[in-house]
XYZ file of C-alpha atoms in Angstrom:
591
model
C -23.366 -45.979 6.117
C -24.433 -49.064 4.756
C -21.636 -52.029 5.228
C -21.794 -55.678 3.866
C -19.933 -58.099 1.578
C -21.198 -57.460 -2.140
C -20.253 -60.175 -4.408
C -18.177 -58.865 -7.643
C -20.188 -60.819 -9.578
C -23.507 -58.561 -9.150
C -21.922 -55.488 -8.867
C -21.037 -52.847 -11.750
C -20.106 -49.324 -11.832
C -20.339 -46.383 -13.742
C -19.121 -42.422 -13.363
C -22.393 -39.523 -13.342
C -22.521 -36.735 -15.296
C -20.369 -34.024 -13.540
C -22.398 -31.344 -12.110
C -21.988 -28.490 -14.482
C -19.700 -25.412 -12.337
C -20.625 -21.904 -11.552
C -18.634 -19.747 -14.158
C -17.860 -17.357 -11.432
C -15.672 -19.914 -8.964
C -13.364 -22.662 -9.744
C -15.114 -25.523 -12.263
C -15.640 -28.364 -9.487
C -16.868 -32.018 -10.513
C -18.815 -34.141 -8.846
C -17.561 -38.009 -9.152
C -20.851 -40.146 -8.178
C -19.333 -44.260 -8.122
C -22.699 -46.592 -8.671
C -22.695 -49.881 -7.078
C -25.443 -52.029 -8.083
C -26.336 -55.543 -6.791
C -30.113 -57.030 -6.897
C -31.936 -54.069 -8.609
C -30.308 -51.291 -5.485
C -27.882 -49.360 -5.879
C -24.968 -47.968 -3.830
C -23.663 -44.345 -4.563
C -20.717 -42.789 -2.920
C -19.678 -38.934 -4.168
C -16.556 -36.713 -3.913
C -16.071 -33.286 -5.121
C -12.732 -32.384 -7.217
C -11.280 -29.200 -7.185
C -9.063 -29.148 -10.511
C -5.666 -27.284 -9.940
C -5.906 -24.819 -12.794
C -7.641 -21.704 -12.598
C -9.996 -20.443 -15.255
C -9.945 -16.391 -15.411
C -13.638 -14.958 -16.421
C -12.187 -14.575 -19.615
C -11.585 -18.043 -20.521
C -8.045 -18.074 -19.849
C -6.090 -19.571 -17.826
C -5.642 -17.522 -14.598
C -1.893 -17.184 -13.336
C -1.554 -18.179 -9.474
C 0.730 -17.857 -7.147
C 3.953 -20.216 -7.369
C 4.088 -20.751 -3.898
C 1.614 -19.294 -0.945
C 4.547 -17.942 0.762
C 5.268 -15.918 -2.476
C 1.465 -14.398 -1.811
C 2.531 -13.857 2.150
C 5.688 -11.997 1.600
C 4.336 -9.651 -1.319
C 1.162 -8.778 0.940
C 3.516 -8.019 3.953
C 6.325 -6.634 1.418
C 3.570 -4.115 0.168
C 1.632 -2.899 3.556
C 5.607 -2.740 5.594
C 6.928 0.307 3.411
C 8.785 3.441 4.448
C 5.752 4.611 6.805
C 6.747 2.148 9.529
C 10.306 3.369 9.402
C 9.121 7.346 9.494
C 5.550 7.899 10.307
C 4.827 5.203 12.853
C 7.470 5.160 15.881
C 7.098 9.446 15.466
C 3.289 9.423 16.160
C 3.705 7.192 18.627
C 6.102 9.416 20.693
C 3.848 12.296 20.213
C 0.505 10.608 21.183
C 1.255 9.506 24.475
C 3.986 6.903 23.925
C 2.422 3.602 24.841
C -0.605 5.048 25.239
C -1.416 5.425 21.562
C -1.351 2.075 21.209
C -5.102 2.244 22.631
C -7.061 3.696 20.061
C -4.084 2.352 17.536
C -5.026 -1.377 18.067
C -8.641 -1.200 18.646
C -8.747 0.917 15.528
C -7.003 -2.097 14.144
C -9.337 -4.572 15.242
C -12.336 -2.449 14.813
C -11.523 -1.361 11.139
C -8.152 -2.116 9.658
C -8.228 -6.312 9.936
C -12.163 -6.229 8.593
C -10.888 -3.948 5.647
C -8.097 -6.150 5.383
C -9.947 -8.929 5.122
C -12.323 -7.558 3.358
C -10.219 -7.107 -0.155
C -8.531 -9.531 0.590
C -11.457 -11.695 -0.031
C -12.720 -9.922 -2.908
C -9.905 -10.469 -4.779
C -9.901 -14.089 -4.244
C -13.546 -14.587 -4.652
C -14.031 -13.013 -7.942
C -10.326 -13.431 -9.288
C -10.111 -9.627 -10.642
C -8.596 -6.725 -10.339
C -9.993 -3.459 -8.406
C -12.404 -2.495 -11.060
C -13.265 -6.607 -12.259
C -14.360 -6.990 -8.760
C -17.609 -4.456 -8.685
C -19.130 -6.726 -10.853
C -20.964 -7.582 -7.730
C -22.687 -4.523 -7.595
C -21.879 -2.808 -10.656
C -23.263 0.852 -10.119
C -19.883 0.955 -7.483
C -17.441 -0.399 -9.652
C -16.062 3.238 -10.263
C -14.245 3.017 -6.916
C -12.406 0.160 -8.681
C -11.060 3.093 -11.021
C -10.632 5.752 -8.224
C -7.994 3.146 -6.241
C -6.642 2.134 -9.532
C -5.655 5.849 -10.094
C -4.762 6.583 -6.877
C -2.097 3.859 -6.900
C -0.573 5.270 -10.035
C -0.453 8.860 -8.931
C 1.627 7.706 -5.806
C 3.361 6.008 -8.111
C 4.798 9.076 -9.548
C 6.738 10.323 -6.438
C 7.016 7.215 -4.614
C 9.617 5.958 -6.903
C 11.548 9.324 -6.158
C 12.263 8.202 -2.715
C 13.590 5.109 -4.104
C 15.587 7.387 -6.423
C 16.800 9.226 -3.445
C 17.868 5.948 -1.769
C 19.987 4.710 -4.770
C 21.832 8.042 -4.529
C 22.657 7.965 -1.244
C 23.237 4.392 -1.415
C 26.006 5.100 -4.234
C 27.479 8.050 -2.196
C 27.756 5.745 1.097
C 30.732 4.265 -0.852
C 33.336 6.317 0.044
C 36.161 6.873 2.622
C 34.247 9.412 3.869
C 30.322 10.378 4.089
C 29.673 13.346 2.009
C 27.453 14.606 4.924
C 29.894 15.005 7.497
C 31.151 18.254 7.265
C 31.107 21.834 5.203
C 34.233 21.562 3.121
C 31.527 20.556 -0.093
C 30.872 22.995 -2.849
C 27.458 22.758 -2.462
C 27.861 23.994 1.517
C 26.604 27.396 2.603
C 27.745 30.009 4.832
C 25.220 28.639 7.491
C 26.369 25.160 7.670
C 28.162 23.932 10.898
C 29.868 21.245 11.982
C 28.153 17.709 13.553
C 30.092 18.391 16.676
C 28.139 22.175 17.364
C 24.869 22.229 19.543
C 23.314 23.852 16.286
C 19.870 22.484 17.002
C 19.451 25.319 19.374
C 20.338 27.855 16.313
C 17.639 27.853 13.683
C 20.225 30.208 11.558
C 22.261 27.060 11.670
C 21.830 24.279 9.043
C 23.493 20.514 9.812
C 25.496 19.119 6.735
C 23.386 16.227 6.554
C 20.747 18.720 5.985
C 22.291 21.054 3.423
C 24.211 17.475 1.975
C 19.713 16.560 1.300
C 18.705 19.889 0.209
C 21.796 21.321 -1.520
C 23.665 18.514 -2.887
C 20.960 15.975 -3.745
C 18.035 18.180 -4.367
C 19.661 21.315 -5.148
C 17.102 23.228 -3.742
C 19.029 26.509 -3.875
C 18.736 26.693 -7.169
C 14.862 27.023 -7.534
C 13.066 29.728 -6.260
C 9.401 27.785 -5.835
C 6.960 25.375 -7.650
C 6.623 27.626 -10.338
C 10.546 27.503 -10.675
C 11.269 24.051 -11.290
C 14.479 24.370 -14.258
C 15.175 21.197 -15.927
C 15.971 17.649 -14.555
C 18.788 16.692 -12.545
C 20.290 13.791 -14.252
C 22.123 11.983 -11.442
C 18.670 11.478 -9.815
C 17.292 10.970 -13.445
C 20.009 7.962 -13.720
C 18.804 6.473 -10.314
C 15.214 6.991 -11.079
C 15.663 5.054 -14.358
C 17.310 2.349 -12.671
C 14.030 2.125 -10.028
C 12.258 1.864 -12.865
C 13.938 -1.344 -15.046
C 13.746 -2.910 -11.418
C 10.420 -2.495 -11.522
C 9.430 -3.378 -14.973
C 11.508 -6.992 -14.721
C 9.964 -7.278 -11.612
C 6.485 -7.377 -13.027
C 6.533 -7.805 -16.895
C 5.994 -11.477 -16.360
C 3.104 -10.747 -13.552
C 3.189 -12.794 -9.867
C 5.841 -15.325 -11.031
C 8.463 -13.183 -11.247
C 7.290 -10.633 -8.551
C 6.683 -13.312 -6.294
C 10.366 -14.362 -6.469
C 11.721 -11.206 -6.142
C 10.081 -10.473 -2.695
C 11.828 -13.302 -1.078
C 14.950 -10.408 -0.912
C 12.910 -7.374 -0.986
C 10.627 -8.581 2.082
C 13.113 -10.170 4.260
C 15.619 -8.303 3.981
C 14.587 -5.036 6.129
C 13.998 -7.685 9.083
C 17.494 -8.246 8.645
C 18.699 -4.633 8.711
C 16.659 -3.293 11.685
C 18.288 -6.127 13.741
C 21.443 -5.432 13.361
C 20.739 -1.792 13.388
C 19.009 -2.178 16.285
C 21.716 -4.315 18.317
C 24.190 -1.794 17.058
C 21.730 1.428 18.212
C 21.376 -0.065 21.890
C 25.048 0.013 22.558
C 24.810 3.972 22.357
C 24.605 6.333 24.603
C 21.270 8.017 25.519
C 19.605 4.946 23.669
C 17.914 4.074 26.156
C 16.397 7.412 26.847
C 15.210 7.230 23.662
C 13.704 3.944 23.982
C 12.291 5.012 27.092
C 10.826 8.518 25.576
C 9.329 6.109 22.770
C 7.859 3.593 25.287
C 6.801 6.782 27.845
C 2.596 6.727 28.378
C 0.988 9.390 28.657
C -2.780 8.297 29.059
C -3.950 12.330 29.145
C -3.226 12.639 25.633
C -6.273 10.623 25.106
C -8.488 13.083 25.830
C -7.246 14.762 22.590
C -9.331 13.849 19.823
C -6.664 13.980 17.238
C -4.479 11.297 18.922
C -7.597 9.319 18.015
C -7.656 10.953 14.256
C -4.342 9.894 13.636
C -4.017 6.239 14.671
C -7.647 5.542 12.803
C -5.619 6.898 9.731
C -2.296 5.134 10.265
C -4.174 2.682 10.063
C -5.290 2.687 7.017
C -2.805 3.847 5.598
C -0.362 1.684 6.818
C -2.258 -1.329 6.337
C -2.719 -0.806 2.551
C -6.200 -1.337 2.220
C -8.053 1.314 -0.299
C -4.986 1.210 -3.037
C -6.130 -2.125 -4.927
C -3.380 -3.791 -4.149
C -4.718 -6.528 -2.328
C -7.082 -7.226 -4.362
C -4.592 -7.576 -7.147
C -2.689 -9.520 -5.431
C -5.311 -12.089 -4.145
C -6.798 -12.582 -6.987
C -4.019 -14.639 -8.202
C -4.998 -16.911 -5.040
C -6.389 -20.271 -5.487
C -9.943 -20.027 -5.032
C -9.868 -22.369 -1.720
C -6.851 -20.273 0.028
C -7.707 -19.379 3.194
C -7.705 -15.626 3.177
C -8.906 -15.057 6.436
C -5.994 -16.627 8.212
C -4.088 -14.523 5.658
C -5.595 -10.900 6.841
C -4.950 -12.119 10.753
C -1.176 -12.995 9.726
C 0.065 -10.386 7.530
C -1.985 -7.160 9.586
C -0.595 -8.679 12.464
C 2.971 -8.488 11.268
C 2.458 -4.828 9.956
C 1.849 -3.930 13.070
C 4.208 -5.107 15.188
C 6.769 -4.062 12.707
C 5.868 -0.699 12.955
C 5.993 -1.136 16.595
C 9.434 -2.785 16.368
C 11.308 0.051 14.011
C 10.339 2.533 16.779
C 12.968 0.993 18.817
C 15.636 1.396 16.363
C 15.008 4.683 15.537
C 14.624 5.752 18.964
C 17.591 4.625 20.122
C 19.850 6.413 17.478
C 17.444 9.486 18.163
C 18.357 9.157 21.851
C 22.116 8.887 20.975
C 21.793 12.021 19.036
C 19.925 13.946 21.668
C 22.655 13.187 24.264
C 25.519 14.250 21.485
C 24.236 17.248 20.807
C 23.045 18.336 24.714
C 19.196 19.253 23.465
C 15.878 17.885 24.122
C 14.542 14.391 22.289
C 11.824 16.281 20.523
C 14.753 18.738 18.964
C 15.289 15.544 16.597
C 12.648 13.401 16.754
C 10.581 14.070 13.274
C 8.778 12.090 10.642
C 9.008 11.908 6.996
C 11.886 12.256 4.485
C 13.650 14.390 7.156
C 13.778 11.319 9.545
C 15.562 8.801 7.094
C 17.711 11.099 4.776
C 18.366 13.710 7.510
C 18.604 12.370 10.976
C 19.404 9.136 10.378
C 22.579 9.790 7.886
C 23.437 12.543 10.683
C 23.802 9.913 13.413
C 25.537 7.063 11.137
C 28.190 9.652 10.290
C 29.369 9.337 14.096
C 29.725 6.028 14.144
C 32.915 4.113 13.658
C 32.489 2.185 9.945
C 29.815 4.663 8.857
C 30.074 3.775 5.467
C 29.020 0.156 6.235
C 26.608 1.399 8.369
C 25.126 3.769 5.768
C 25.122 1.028 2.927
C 23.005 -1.245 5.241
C 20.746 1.436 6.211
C 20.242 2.020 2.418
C 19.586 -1.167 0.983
C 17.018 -1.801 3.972
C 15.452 1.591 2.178
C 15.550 0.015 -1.063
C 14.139 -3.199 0.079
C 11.298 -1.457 1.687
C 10.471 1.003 -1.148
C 10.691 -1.477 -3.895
C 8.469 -4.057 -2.994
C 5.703 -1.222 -2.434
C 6.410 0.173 -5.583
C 5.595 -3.328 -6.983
C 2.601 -3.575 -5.030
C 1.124 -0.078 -6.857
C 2.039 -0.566 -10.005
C 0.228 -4.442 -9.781
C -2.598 -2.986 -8.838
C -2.242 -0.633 -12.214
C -1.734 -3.291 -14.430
C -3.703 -6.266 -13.062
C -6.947 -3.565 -12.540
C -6.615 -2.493 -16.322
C -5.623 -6.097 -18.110
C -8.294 -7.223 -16.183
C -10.928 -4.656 -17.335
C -9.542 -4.048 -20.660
C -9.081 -8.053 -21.769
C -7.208 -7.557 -24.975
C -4.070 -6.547 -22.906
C -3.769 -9.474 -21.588
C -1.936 -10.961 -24.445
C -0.189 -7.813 -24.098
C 0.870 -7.632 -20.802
C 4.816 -7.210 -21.428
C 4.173 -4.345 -24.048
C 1.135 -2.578 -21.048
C 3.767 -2.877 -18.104
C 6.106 -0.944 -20.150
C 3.842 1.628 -20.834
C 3.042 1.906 -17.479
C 6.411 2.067 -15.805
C 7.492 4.753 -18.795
C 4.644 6.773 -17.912
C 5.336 6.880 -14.615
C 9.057 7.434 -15.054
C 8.494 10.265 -17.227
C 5.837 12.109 -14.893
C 8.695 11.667 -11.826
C 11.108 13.659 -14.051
C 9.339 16.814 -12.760
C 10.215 15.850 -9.196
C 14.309 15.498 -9.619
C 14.363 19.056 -10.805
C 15.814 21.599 -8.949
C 12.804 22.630 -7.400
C 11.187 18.763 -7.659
C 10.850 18.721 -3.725
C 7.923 20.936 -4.604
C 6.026 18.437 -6.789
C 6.314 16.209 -4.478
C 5.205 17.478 -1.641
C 2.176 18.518 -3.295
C 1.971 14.794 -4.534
C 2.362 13.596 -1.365
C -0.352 15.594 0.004
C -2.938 15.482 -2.057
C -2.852 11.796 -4.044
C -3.740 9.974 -1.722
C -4.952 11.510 1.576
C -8.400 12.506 1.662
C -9.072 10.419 -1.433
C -8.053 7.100 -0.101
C -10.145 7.137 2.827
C -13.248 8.157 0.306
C -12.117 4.851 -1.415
C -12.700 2.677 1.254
C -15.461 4.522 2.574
C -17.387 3.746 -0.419
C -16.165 -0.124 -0.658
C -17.483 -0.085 2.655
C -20.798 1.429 1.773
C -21.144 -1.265 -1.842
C -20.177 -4.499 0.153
C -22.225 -3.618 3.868
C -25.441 -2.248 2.144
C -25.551 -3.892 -1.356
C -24.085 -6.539 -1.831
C -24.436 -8.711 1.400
C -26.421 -6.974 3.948
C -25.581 -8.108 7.421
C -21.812 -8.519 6.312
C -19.822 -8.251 9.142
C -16.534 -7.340 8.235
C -17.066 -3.566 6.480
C -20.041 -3.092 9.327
C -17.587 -1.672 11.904
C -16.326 0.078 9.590
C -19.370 1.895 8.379
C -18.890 4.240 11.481
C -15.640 5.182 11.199
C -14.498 5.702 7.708
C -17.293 8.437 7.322
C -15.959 9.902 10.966
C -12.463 10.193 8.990
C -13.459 11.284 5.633
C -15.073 14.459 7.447
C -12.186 15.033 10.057
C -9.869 14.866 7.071
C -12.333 17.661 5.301
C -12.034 19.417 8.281
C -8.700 19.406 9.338
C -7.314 19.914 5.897
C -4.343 22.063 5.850
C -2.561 23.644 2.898
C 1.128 22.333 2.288
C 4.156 23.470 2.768
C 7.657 22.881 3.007
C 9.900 24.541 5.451
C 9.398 28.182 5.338
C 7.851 28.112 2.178
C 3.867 28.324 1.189
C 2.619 26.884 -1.710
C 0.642 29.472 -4.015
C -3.066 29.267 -4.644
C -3.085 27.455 -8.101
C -0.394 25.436 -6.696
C -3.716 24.029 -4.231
C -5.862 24.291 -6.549
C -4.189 21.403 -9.244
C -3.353 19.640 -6.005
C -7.143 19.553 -5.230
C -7.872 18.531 -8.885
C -5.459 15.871 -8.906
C -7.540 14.644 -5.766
C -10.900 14.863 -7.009
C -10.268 13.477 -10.420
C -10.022 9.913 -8.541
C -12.867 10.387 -5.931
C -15.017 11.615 -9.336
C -14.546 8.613 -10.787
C -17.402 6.899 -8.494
C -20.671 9.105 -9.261
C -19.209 10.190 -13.288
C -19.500 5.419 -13.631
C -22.522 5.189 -11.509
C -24.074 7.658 -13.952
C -22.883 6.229 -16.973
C -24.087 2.726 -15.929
C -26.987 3.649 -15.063
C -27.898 5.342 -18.237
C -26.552 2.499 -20.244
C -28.732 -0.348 -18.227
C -32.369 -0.816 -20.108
C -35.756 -0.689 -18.705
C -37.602 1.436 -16.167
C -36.137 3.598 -13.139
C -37.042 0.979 -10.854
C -35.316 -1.793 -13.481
C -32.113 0.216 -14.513
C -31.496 0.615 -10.153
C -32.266 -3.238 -9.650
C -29.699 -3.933 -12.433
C -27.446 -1.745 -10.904
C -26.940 -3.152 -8.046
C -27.163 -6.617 -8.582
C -24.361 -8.854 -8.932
C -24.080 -9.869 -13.106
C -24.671 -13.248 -12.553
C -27.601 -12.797 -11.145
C -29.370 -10.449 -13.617
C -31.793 -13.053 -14.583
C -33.234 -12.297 -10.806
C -34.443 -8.834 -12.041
C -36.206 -10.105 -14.587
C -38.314 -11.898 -12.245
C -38.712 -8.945 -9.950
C -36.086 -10.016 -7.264
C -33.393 -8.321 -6.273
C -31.865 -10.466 -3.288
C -33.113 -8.757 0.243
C -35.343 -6.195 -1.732
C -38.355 -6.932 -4.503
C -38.880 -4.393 -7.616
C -42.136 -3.054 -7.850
C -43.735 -1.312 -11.081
């Protein structure tokens, strides 16, 4: 640094040409101040970041009102109803605190790079999950296969919410409609709360004939291929889940953002108090204790080591779009790493956290009904509209207790609804750029499409469409998803890129273990038929197609020679003009 008194008299100064900006990042100028005295001059430089963000399109980009906004819809999204159900369950069966091993290294190993890795894709190239692969655009089908997969869970994920809202409006009574037989829609097997009927598989709770007769009405379809016609209480309830959602997103992340400030927050809330209220039990402690039990044999078992490398995934989020939607609308110099550390962590120990309070109303229940912990312990829709009601109904206030365990339901359903149907409509505005002045009009179309596809799961035999839904949209599928973002970022793109690397080993490991260890579904005692598999396999496969049917087509579209059309392919647009010269980054085209 050069120091010394320059007389204002021989000095004069003048701004440089801004440098002109990368259309790919956010337009920065360079301000260059020239001091001049005796014939030498002085320069001193700054770079300016502008605060609006220019969309590839020309537009303005929307961002974020707030970073907390982008926080809360990231952890909103990943902390859904799969913390509540699926996590403190496998936890119990894996060896307790034991399955925390291969959970957390999993974790580190895969989940946080993943994480991180969309996280920063998003941001980087401020598009959706098909805008992205313009990076390497012979993978930018994957963009499409997440893109789908988030709208066929769509279709029966805002069923659950459905199912919710129901229960939520039936909570408001004197009296839970689950607590006892006297109900029309009670069978001749239904028994009262107070019998040790969990020994008698004749026997059926009427919490669970209040889920399967009187909400579902189960009894009056005979199978899949006996579905009869709507139901329209849970058509009312499913409509209402649906104008949540659209006013929720028509006016993208500024109104979305807001809304997660209750939706987020709130199930913290609820599993508090739920869980201060479940301690004060009895037998909650066993069941804390069960939950919290290790059992370091059970790691020997391979598929203790299957299933927390897909909870994982599955219950971080990563391979639905969703946060790459949702970063995108990041300002190019957020820091997203911090980001992936904060939000993954939180995921996490939420999951870890519910276990207690389901655990210790499980508990309860075991020592109520005199049977073993693994008599009620289960996972899935059973857990939250079964169990759970079951063991409010024998508290004092169950009503209150049954509205608050409801809305936290709500709250954790809705903002993950949100999450998929943003990665819908920011993937497809993005792609498609005419709907971008459109976006109130495509968001409508979206959430009607969806709404109307749902109908066929609040029929009477609707708990058959979406089981299939829920086993074949996104299982095997999803993990192909990231597998191949994986594959187009590690070996592409950026060779030597850390984050996907570790990952490179273990989402093929779980793409063939999920081949391999595929089983056909069912629910209860009943088998679905062969074509019943076979559209549930075709709904699975039309999203993982997606990848080689766009890799084809863009190759085939590209000009030149073999060796051209492949360099073209994958090499990042902006950097076409490369190929012409023969380079393609780390490799060299050769005639």
């Amino acid at each position: 640094m050069l120091r010394g008194r320059l007389p204002a008299a021989h000095m004069s100064s003048v701004i440089a040409p801004a440098k002109p900006s990368s259309p790919m990042g956010p337009k920065e100028v360079e301000l260059i101040l020239v001091k001049e005295q005796n014939g030498v001059q002085f320069t001193a430089s700054a770079l300016v970041t502008p605060t609006g963000q220019t969309h590839p399109s020309g537009e303005q980009r929307e961002t974020w009102g707030k970073k907390i906004d982008f926080l809360l819809s990231v952890i909103g999204f990943a902390v859904d109803l799969a913390n509540v159900w699926r996590f403190p369950y496998l936890c119990y069966k894996n060896g307790g605190g034991a399955f925390l091993v291969p959970y957390l290294l999993f974790m580190i190993i895969a989940g946080m790079p993943l994480f991180y890795m969309e996280l920063a894709l998003g941001q980087y190239n401020r598009e959706g999950a098909a805008g992205v692969w313009k990076i390497c655009p012979i993978f930018k089908g994957v963009g499409f296969t997440v893109i789908l997969i988030s709208l066929y869970v769509g279709f029966y994920y805002n069923v659950i919410i459905a199912w919710a809202l129901f229960y939520l409006f039936s909570s408001f009574s004197g009296e839970l409609p689950w607590v006892n037989c006297n109900n029309t829609w009670n069978s001749a097997n239904c028994s009262d709360l107070n019998a040790t009927l969990l020994n008698d598989s004749h026997k059926a709770t009427p919490a669970l004939e209040y889920f399967e007769r009187g909400v579902l009405h189960l009894q009056d379809s005979g199978g899949i291929d006996d579905l009869g016609l709507p139901r329209w209480q849970l058509t009312s309830c499913l409509a209402v889940v649906i104008v949540v959602l659209y006013f929720s997103l028509w006016k993208g992340v500024k109104t979305s953002g807001k809304v997660v400030w209750i939706t987020a927050t709130m199930p913290y809330v609820v599993l508090t108090v739920l869980l201060l209220r479940g301690v004060t039990l009895p037998g909650a402690i066993d069941g804390i204790k069960a939950y919290l039990s290790v059992d370091f044999l059970r790691l020997c078992d391979a598929q203790v080591w299957i299933e927390a490398a897909t909870q994982i995934c599955f219950s971080l989020g990563v391979g639905f779009g969703v946060l790459i939607a949702f970063s995108s609308y990041n300002k190019f110099s957020n820091n997203c790493y911090r980001d992936a550390i904060i939000t993954s962590s939180i995921n996490s120990l939420t999951s870890f956290f519910s276990g207690f309070v389901i655990f210790s109303f499980l508990g309860y229940m075991s020592q109520k009904h005199n049977v073993a912990l693994d008599k009620v312990a289960t996972d899935g829709p059973g857990l939250v509209f079964i169990i759970y009601p079951e063991a409010i109904a024998t508290l004092p206030g169950s009503s209150v207790w049954a509205v608050i365990f409801f809305i936290m339901l709500l709250t954790l359903g809705i903002d993950s609804a949100m999450g998929g149907m943003e990665s819908v409509i920011t993937g497809l505005i993005d792609e498609f750029k005419f709907l971008h002045r459109h976006r109130e009009l495509f968001t409508l179309f979206i959430v009607v499409s969806t709404f109307l596809i749902s109908l066929f799961c609040v029929t009477n035999g609707g708990i058959y469409v979406f089981t299939l839904l829920d086993h074949f949209a996104a299982g095997t599928s999803i993990l192909f998803g990231v597998l191949i973002e994986a594959i187009g970022i590690a070996w592409f793109y950026g060779e030597g890129v850390w984050l996907p690397g570790m990952m490179d080993s273990c989402a093929p490991f779980m793409v063939v273990v999920s081949f391999a260890t595929f089983n056909p579904p069912k629910y209860g005692s009943y088998y679905f038929p062969m074509w019943a598999n076979m559209v549930g396999w075709c709904l699975s496969i039309s999203s993982m197609i997606m990848v080689p049917l766009y890799a084809i087509y863009k190759f085939c579209s590209l000009p030149g020679s073999f060796c051209a059309k492949l360099a073209y392919a994958i090499t990042p647009e902006t950097e076409h003009h490369m190929v012409e010269r023969g380079e393609v980054r780390q490799f060299t085209v050769k005639s």
